[in-house]
């Protein structure tokens, strides 16, 4: 094999960096970064409308964003299989810039809702699913570590952009509208990387292909793995969907109430914020470690350990509600965060490993619909149960039960059916 081919040299790690930066920007700006503007948005919209705008009205935007991402996920997977991911990522970055510019001009809630429909499309075009698809095309050996490194971009982006946005408002004295205008330049700055460096697959470089629709279709026909119909008829697909639903419900449900939970336990605000950070930092470390260990210890084994950590963390947090005790809280948050990071990587990795590359975009799109549904339901149901019962006992019991279901489902995975076992000789 030619030693200069991208898949045997350093170029695939350049792709990892490109993908990391894409997720750092797309997820960081659409998820964590926007939340620091909430109070300014509420005050401004209330002043413009002459009536008080409530937080729950504003948060409808998040449901619309996730709903859009879920509905359009399959379409994006189909397009990735047809034309490759490069055009999608470029379009997503352009749309992200336009949405930030539009945010700087909003005058009503309806405008924000429309913008978040666009941000949902951004998550489809250059978010998690597309980047996992990209890395899976470039890696067979080392895929777990590569995916873990890329997914670390989501954690770091969600940690970085809230700090940046707050600094621009408090230290630089910019208004929230001016900050959105400056933020629009961030995805624009990433466009040259997407245009000139990013390649949809190794053959785009190695063989001088343009990466156009014909190339993508002909390449897909030669790739190993399951068709969408074959995947839908397999037990493993529905197990992955079950894992995705249960774990995305659990982590997003837990994340949205952690701060309130700790404040209810009479911790100071700064310490409560630290509790939220533990979830994110645990997830960051868990993503990278799980990706590495999955290559040496086995996918299923690391998945079960990660689910076990998350389950133990959930039980500890439930005990903290029922019995009290600071130790339960911190054990719970650490276990929950580390476990979730591992699961987050493993679900993406297993989708490629189990079903191969033949129809990976469509298959990832199907899984994306299910995990988006779980992610959308988690915060709503967890918060509603807390409001109705005035306690975190029932919502944490639901999360614990779902994680038990996930463990039982993971135990039934048939790794002997995995497409990667037949594809390993192809891409080192």
mmCIF file of C-alpha atoms in Angstrom, residues 99-399:
data_model
loop_
_atom_site.group_PDB
_atom_site.id
_atom_site.type_symbol
_atom_site.label_atom_id
_atom_site.label_comp_id
_atom_site.label_asym_id
_atom_site.label_seq_id
_atom_site.Cartn_x
_atom_site.Cartn_y
_atom_site.Cartn_z
ATOM 1 C CA UNK A 99 -28.701 32.069 12.578
ATOM 2 C CA UNK A 100 -26.390 34.032 14.876
ATOM 3 C CA UNK A 101 -26.827 37.144 12.748
ATOM 4 C CA UNK A 102 -30.587 36.637 12.878
ATOM 5 C CA UNK A 103 -30.419 36.253 16.671
ATOM 6 C CA UNK A 104 -28.839 39.708 16.929
ATOM 7 C CA UNK A 105 -31.983 41.191 15.353
ATOM 8 C CA UNK A 106 -34.776 39.303 17.170
ATOM 9 C CA UNK A 107 -37.775 41.275 18.373
ATOM 10 C CA UNK A 108 -40.218 38.493 19.312
ATOM 11 C CA UNK A 109 -40.418 34.924 20.593
ATOM 12 C CA UNK A 110 -41.670 33.719 17.226
ATOM 13 C CA UNK A 111 -38.419 34.911 15.655
ATOM 14 C CA UNK A 112 -36.423 32.910 18.205
ATOM 15 C CA UNK A 113 -38.525 29.833 17.493
ATOM 16 C CA UNK A 114 -37.815 30.165 13.770
ATOM 17 C CA UNK A 115 -34.090 30.610 14.412
ATOM 18 C CA UNK A 116 -34.026 27.431 16.498
ATOM 19 C CA UNK A 117 -35.669 25.497 13.709
ATOM 20 C CA UNK A 118 -32.631 26.597 11.712
ATOM 21 C CA UNK A 119 -30.274 25.617 14.528
ATOM 22 C CA UNK A 120 -31.895 22.182 14.564
ATOM 23 C CA UNK A 121 -30.936 21.906 10.903
ATOM 24 C CA UNK A 122 -27.399 23.013 11.840
ATOM 25 C CA UNK A 123 -27.163 20.057 14.253
ATOM 26 C CA UNK A 124 -28.263 17.790 11.422
ATOM 27 C CA UNK A 125 -25.827 19.170 8.844
ATOM 28 C CA UNK A 126 -22.666 19.495 10.943
ATOM 29 C CA UNK A 127 -23.485 17.963 14.319
ATOM 30 C CA UNK A 128 -22.931 14.626 16.007
ATOM 31 C CA UNK A 129 -24.293 12.168 13.452
ATOM 32 C CA UNK A 130 -22.505 13.607 10.421
ATOM 33 C CA UNK A 131 -19.157 13.762 12.205
ATOM 34 C CA UNK A 132 -19.449 10.184 13.478
ATOM 35 C CA UNK A 133 -20.215 9.166 9.898
ATOM 36 C CA UNK A 134 -17.128 11.051 8.696
ATOM 37 C CA UNK A 135 -14.772 9.443 11.224
ATOM 38 C CA UNK A 136 -16.218 5.999 10.541
ATOM 39 C CA UNK A 137 -15.319 6.382 6.859
ATOM 40 C CA UNK A 138 -11.705 7.167 7.745
ATOM 41 C CA UNK A 139 -11.086 4.664 10.546
ATOM 42 C CA UNK A 140 -11.502 0.977 11.257
ATOM 43 C CA UNK A 141 -8.580 0.349 13.587
ATOM 44 C CA UNK A 142 -8.443 3.106 16.148
ATOM 45 C CA UNK A 143 -12.029 4.108 15.437
ATOM 46 C CA UNK A 144 -12.974 4.126 19.116
ATOM 47 C CA UNK A 145 -10.178 6.497 20.098
ATOM 48 C CA UNK A 146 -10.844 8.732 17.093
ATOM 49 C CA UNK A 147 -14.558 8.997 17.869
ATOM 50 C CA UNK A 148 -13.797 9.650 21.534
ATOM 51 C CA UNK A 149 -11.453 12.510 20.632
ATOM 52 C CA UNK A 150 -13.978 14.015 18.245
ATOM 53 C CA UNK A 151 -16.828 13.774 20.748
ATOM 54 C CA UNK A 152 -14.661 15.551 23.302
ATOM 55 C CA UNK A 153 -15.311 18.587 21.116
ATOM 56 C CA UNK A 154 -18.925 18.639 22.287
ATOM 57 C CA UNK A 155 -17.902 18.796 25.949
ATOM 58 C CA UNK A 156 -15.180 21.394 25.423
ATOM 59 C CA UNK A 157 -17.394 23.511 23.185
ATOM 60 C CA UNK A 158 -20.193 23.509 25.743
ATOM 61 C CA UNK A 159 -17.681 24.521 28.412
ATOM 62 C CA UNK A 160 -15.925 27.189 26.310
ATOM 63 C CA UNK A 161 -18.708 29.178 24.657
ATOM 64 C CA UNK A 162 -20.665 30.023 27.837
ATOM 65 C CA UNK A 163 -17.438 31.430 29.276
ATOM 66 C CA UNK A 164 -16.611 33.333 26.078
ATOM 67 C CA UNK A 165 -20.086 34.798 25.737
ATOM 68 C CA UNK A 166 -20.211 35.855 29.386
ATOM 69 C CA UNK A 167 -16.751 37.437 29.106
ATOM 70 C CA UNK A 168 -17.748 39.397 26.005
ATOM 71 C CA UNK A 169 -20.774 40.829 27.820
ATOM 72 C CA UNK A 170 -19.304 41.457 31.266
ATOM 73 C CA UNK A 171 -15.656 42.270 30.580
ATOM 74 C CA UNK A 172 -15.811 43.715 27.070
ATOM 75 C CA UNK A 173 -19.074 45.554 27.669
ATOM 76 C CA UNK A 174 -20.807 44.276 24.535
ATOM 77 C CA UNK A 175 -24.573 43.978 24.392
ATOM 78 C CA UNK A 176 -26.044 40.550 23.774
ATOM 79 C CA UNK A 177 -26.951 41.614 20.238
ATOM 80 C CA UNK A 178 -23.358 42.646 19.535
ATOM 81 C CA UNK A 179 -22.068 39.348 20.923
ATOM 82 C CA UNK A 180 -24.262 37.398 18.508
ATOM 83 C CA UNK A 181 -22.871 39.472 15.636
ATOM 84 C CA UNK A 182 -19.301 38.620 16.635
ATOM 85 C CA UNK A 183 -20.204 34.957 17.142
ATOM 86 C CA UNK A 184 -21.388 34.777 13.538
ATOM 87 C CA UNK A 185 -17.738 35.115 12.518
ATOM 88 C CA UNK A 186 -16.735 31.883 14.288
ATOM 89 C CA UNK A 187 -18.291 29.406 11.818
ATOM 90 C CA UNK A 188 -17.194 31.676 8.960
ATOM 91 C CA UNK A 189 -13.596 31.362 10.197
ATOM 92 C CA UNK A 190 -13.957 27.568 10.096
ATOM 93 C CA UNK A 191 -15.214 27.529 6.493
ATOM 94 C CA UNK A 192 -11.738 27.496 4.853
ATOM 95 C CA UNK A 193 -10.905 24.354 6.818
ATOM 96 C CA UNK A 194 -14.123 22.682 5.671
ATOM 97 C CA UNK A 195 -13.613 23.748 2.059
ATOM 98 C CA UNK A 196 -9.898 23.121 1.544
ATOM 99 C CA UNK A 197 -8.884 20.531 4.160
ATOM 100 C CA UNK A 198 -11.908 18.367 4.937
ATOM 101 C CA UNK A 199 -12.527 15.330 2.722
ATOM 102 C CA UNK A 200 -15.546 13.064 2.940
ATOM 103 C CA UNK A 201 -13.589 9.823 2.630
ATOM 104 C CA UNK A 202 -10.017 8.552 2.071
ATOM 105 C CA UNK A 203 -10.645 7.866 -1.621
ATOM 106 C CA UNK A 204 -11.390 11.571 -2.202
ATOM 107 C CA UNK A 205 -7.689 12.240 -1.575
ATOM 108 C CA UNK A 206 -5.987 9.033 -2.481
ATOM 109 C CA UNK A 207 -7.561 8.804 -5.904
ATOM 110 C CA UNK A 208 -8.082 12.487 -6.628
ATOM 111 C CA UNK A 209 -11.843 12.222 -6.615
ATOM 112 C CA UNK A 210 -14.024 15.250 -6.370
ATOM 113 C CA UNK A 211 -16.319 13.755 -3.782
ATOM 114 C CA UNK A 212 -19.352 14.428 -5.933
ATOM 115 C CA UNK A 213 -22.626 12.488 -5.881
ATOM 116 C CA UNK A 214 -21.531 9.920 -8.442
ATOM 117 C CA UNK A 215 -18.360 9.170 -6.533
ATOM 118 C CA UNK A 216 -20.209 8.775 -3.254
ATOM 119 C CA UNK A 217 -22.806 6.435 -4.736
ATOM 120 C CA UNK A 218 -20.292 4.222 -6.515
ATOM 121 C CA UNK A 219 -18.101 4.061 -3.428
ATOM 122 C CA UNK A 220 -21.071 3.191 -1.231
ATOM 123 C CA UNK A 221 -21.947 0.270 -3.483
ATOM 124 C CA UNK A 222 -18.545 -1.283 -2.761
ATOM 125 C CA UNK A 223 -18.577 -0.736 1.002
ATOM 126 C CA UNK A 224 -19.181 -3.640 3.401
ATOM 127 C CA UNK A 225 -22.039 -3.782 5.839
ATOM 128 C CA UNK A 226 -25.801 -3.827 6.170
ATOM 129 C CA UNK A 227 -28.393 -2.123 4.019
ATOM 130 C CA UNK A 228 -30.958 -0.051 5.912
ATOM 131 C CA UNK A 229 -33.552 -2.802 5.503
ATOM 132 C CA UNK A 230 -31.179 -5.449 6.830
ATOM 133 C CA UNK A 231 -30.320 -3.257 9.807
ATOM 134 C CA UNK A 232 -33.992 -2.663 10.616
ATOM 135 C CA UNK A 233 -34.566 -6.413 10.642
ATOM 136 C CA UNK A 234 -31.656 -7.066 12.996
ATOM 137 C CA UNK A 235 -31.927 -7.326 16.768
ATOM 138 C CA UNK A 236 -28.790 -5.251 17.255
ATOM 139 C CA UNK A 237 -30.342 -2.167 15.639
ATOM 140 C CA UNK A 238 -33.241 -2.086 18.079
ATOM 141 C CA UNK A 239 -30.902 -2.720 21.005
ATOM 142 C CA UNK A 240 -28.821 0.304 19.961
ATOM 143 C CA UNK A 241 -32.013 2.364 19.672
ATOM 144 C CA UNK A 242 -33.077 1.245 23.157
ATOM 145 C CA UNK A 243 -29.669 2.215 24.547
ATOM 146 C CA UNK A 244 -29.814 5.581 22.810
ATOM 147 C CA UNK A 245 -33.305 6.422 24.069
ATOM 148 C CA UNK A 246 -32.716 5.368 27.675
ATOM 149 C CA UNK A 247 -29.316 7.011 28.069
ATOM 150 C CA UNK A 248 -30.097 10.277 26.265
ATOM 151 C CA UNK A 249 -33.275 10.628 28.343
ATOM 152 C CA UNK A 250 -31.252 9.999 31.492
ATOM 153 C CA UNK A 251 -28.323 12.333 30.905
ATOM 154 C CA UNK A 252 -30.326 15.279 29.588
ATOM 155 C CA UNK A 253 -32.939 14.786 32.286
ATOM 156 C CA UNK A 254 -30.230 14.748 34.958
ATOM 157 C CA UNK A 255 -28.262 17.666 33.518
ATOM 158 C CA UNK A 256 -31.262 19.980 33.451
ATOM 159 C CA UNK A 257 -32.027 19.518 37.160
ATOM 160 C CA UNK A 258 -28.572 19.039 38.711
ATOM 161 C CA UNK A 259 -28.151 22.712 39.598
ATOM 162 C CA UNK A 260 -31.639 22.942 41.121
ATOM 163 C CA UNK A 261 -31.143 19.625 42.933
ATOM 164 C CA UNK A 262 -27.943 20.853 44.587
ATOM 165 C CA UNK A 263 -29.472 24.209 45.468
ATOM 166 C CA UNK A 264 -32.416 22.378 47.036
ATOM 167 C CA UNK A 265 -29.834 20.461 49.079
ATOM 168 C CA UNK A 266 -28.706 23.898 50.347
ATOM 169 C CA UNK A 267 -25.383 24.019 48.527
ATOM 170 C CA UNK A 268 -24.165 27.503 47.507
ATOM 171 C CA UNK A 269 -24.615 28.496 43.866
ATOM 172 C CA UNK A 270 -20.924 28.209 42.998
ATOM 173 C CA UNK A 271 -20.726 24.675 44.390
ATOM 174 C CA UNK A 272 -23.935 23.737 42.588
ATOM 175 C CA UNK A 273 -22.372 24.982 39.354
ATOM 176 C CA UNK A 274 -19.340 22.820 40.131
ATOM 177 C CA UNK A 275 -21.663 19.832 40.315
ATOM 178 C CA UNK A 276 -22.856 20.552 36.786
ATOM 179 C CA UNK A 277 -19.235 20.902 35.659
ATOM 180 C CA UNK A 278 -18.434 17.481 37.130
ATOM 181 C CA UNK A 279 -20.997 15.929 34.792
ATOM 182 C CA UNK A 280 -19.441 17.640 31.759
ATOM 183 C CA UNK A 281 -15.829 16.982 32.762
ATOM 184 C CA UNK A 282 -16.602 13.378 33.646
ATOM 185 C CA UNK A 283 -18.226 13.021 30.260
ATOM 186 C CA UNK A 284 -15.178 14.535 28.553
ATOM 187 C CA UNK A 285 -12.747 12.098 30.191
ATOM 188 C CA UNK A 286 -15.138 9.178 29.795
ATOM 189 C CA UNK A 287 -15.472 9.737 26.038
ATOM 190 C CA UNK A 288 -11.736 9.539 25.413
ATOM 191 C CA UNK A 289 -10.961 6.697 27.835
ATOM 192 C CA UNK A 290 -13.872 4.549 26.650
ATOM 193 C CA UNK A 291 -12.890 5.000 23.011
ATOM 194 C CA UNK A 292 -9.346 3.867 23.783
ATOM 195 C CA UNK A 293 -10.343 0.937 26.002
ATOM 196 C CA UNK A 294 -12.930 -0.305 23.521
ATOM 197 C CA UNK A 295 -10.100 -1.030 21.080
ATOM 198 C CA UNK A 296 -8.256 -3.234 23.584
ATOM 199 C CA UNK A 297 -10.858 -4.667 25.973
ATOM 200 C CA UNK A 298 -13.780 -5.001 23.587
ATOM 201 C CA UNK A 299 -16.770 -2.844 22.693
ATOM 202 C CA UNK A 300 -19.441 -4.702 24.628
ATOM 203 C CA UNK A 301 -17.385 -5.009 27.799
ATOM 204 C CA UNK A 302 -16.613 -1.284 27.936
ATOM 205 C CA UNK A 303 -20.248 -0.474 27.146
ATOM 206 C CA UNK A 304 -21.465 -2.579 30.074
ATOM 207 C CA UNK A 305 -18.911 -1.020 32.432
ATOM 208 C CA UNK A 306 -19.967 2.479 31.338
ATOM 209 C CA UNK A 307 -23.638 1.654 31.829
ATOM 210 C CA UNK A 308 -22.784 0.170 35.222
ATOM 211 C CA UNK A 309 -21.045 3.391 36.293
ATOM 212 C CA UNK A 310 -23.997 5.465 35.176
ATOM 213 C CA UNK A 311 -26.427 3.126 36.958
ATOM 214 C CA UNK A 312 -24.398 3.227 40.195
ATOM 215 C CA UNK A 313 -24.274 7.009 39.935
ATOM 216 C CA UNK A 314 -28.036 7.151 39.520
ATOM 217 C CA UNK A 315 -28.595 4.924 42.565
ATOM 218 C CA UNK A 316 -26.225 7.092 44.622
ATOM 219 C CA UNK A 317 -28.127 10.244 43.649
ATOM 220 C CA UNK A 318 -31.410 8.533 44.505
ATOM 221 C CA UNK A 319 -30.010 7.588 47.921
ATOM 222 C CA UNK A 320 -28.941 11.208 48.385
ATOM 223 C CA UNK A 321 -32.582 12.215 47.919
ATOM 224 C CA UNK A 322 -34.014 9.511 50.184
ATOM 225 C CA UNK A 323 -31.375 9.371 52.932
ATOM 226 C CA UNK A 324 -29.324 12.524 52.440
ATOM 227 C CA UNK A 325 -25.546 12.590 52.538
ATOM 228 C CA UNK A 326 -22.929 14.597 50.681
ATOM 229 C CA UNK A 327 -20.888 11.511 49.780
ATOM 230 C CA UNK A 328 -23.790 10.028 47.811
ATOM 231 C CA UNK A 329 -24.105 13.237 45.789
ATOM 232 C CA UNK A 330 -20.491 13.428 44.659
ATOM 233 C CA UNK A 331 -20.169 9.687 44.016
ATOM 234 C CA UNK A 332 -23.372 9.907 42.017
ATOM 235 C CA UNK A 333 -22.298 12.845 39.869
ATOM 236 C CA UNK A 334 -18.849 11.392 39.160
ATOM 237 C CA UNK A 335 -20.200 7.946 38.269
ATOM 238 C CA UNK A 336 -23.016 9.387 36.181
ATOM 239 C CA UNK A 337 -20.703 11.717 34.257
ATOM 240 C CA UNK A 338 -17.914 9.224 33.571
ATOM 241 C CA UNK A 339 -20.400 6.518 32.617
ATOM 242 C CA UNK A 340 -22.299 8.788 30.259
ATOM 243 C CA UNK A 341 -19.111 9.856 28.481
ATOM 244 C CA UNK A 342 -18.264 6.235 27.785
ATOM 245 C CA UNK A 343 -21.752 5.387 26.583
ATOM 246 C CA UNK A 344 -21.862 8.450 24.339
ATOM 247 C CA UNK A 345 -18.754 7.259 22.514
ATOM 248 C CA UNK A 346 -19.732 3.586 22.439
ATOM 249 C CA UNK A 347 -23.191 4.156 20.938
ATOM 250 C CA UNK A 348 -21.674 6.093 18.035
ATOM 251 C CA UNK A 349 -18.843 3.589 17.638
ATOM 252 C CA UNK A 350 -21.134 0.559 17.746
ATOM 253 C CA UNK A 351 -23.425 1.975 15.065
ATOM 254 C CA UNK A 352 -20.513 1.879 12.622
ATOM 255 C CA UNK A 353 -19.015 -1.356 13.951
ATOM 256 C CA UNK A 354 -22.217 -3.371 13.948
ATOM 257 C CA UNK A 355 -23.665 -2.252 10.613
ATOM 258 C CA UNK A 356 -20.654 -1.207 8.524
ATOM 259 C CA UNK A 357 -20.416 1.660 6.056
ATOM 260 C CA UNK A 358 -22.758 0.563 3.271
ATOM 261 C CA UNK A 359 -25.782 2.531 4.535
ATOM 262 C CA UNK A 360 -24.257 4.068 7.650
ATOM 263 C CA UNK A 361 -25.733 7.512 7.072
ATOM 264 C CA UNK A 362 -29.295 6.196 6.930
ATOM 265 C CA UNK A 363 -28.734 3.912 9.928
ATOM 266 C CA UNK A 364 -27.212 6.701 12.028
ATOM 267 C CA UNK A 365 -30.154 8.858 11.003
ATOM 268 C CA UNK A 366 -32.573 6.266 12.365
ATOM 269 C CA UNK A 367 -30.699 6.028 15.660
ATOM 270 C CA UNK A 368 -30.563 9.833 15.763
ATOM 271 C CA UNK A 369 -34.358 10.059 15.644
ATOM 272 C CA UNK A 370 -34.662 7.775 18.671
ATOM 273 C CA UNK A 371 -31.946 9.406 20.790
ATOM 274 C CA UNK A 372 -33.351 12.858 19.973
ATOM 275 C CA UNK A 373 -36.771 11.692 21.164
ATOM 276 C CA UNK A 374 -35.247 10.479 24.428
ATOM 277 C CA UNK A 375 -33.217 13.658 24.780
ATOM 278 C CA UNK A 376 -36.290 15.818 24.244
ATOM 279 C CA UNK A 377 -38.429 13.838 26.720
ATOM 280 C CA UNK A 378 -35.819 13.645 29.494
ATOM 281 C CA UNK A 379 -35.755 17.303 30.597
ATOM 282 C CA UNK A 380 -39.516 17.761 30.206
ATOM 283 C CA UNK A 381 -40.616 14.662 32.134
ATOM 284 C CA UNK A 382 -37.913 14.973 34.806
ATOM 285 C CA UNK A 383 -38.836 18.593 35.498
ATOM 286 C CA UNK A 384 -42.568 17.871 35.388
ATOM 287 C CA UNK A 385 -42.267 15.003 37.878
ATOM 288 C CA UNK A 386 -40.264 17.221 40.207
ATOM 289 C CA UNK A 387 -42.803 20.043 40.009
ATOM 290 C CA UNK A 388 -45.759 17.713 40.587
ATOM 291 C CA UNK A 389 -44.212 15.739 43.484
ATOM 292 C CA UNK A 390 -42.005 18.492 44.998
ATOM 293 C CA UNK A 391 -39.228 15.892 45.212
ATOM 294 C CA UNK A 392 -36.494 14.410 43.036
ATOM 295 C CA UNK A 393 -37.228 10.879 44.257
ATOM 296 C CA UNK A 394 -39.659 9.875 41.498
ATOM 297 C CA UNK A 395 -37.766 11.481 38.580
ATOM 298 C CA UNK A 396 -34.509 9.855 39.723
ATOM 299 C CA UNK A 397 -36.305 6.507 40.090
ATOM 300 C CA UNK A 398 -37.454 6.768 36.467
ATOM 301 C CA UNK A 399 -33.893 7.505 35.328
#
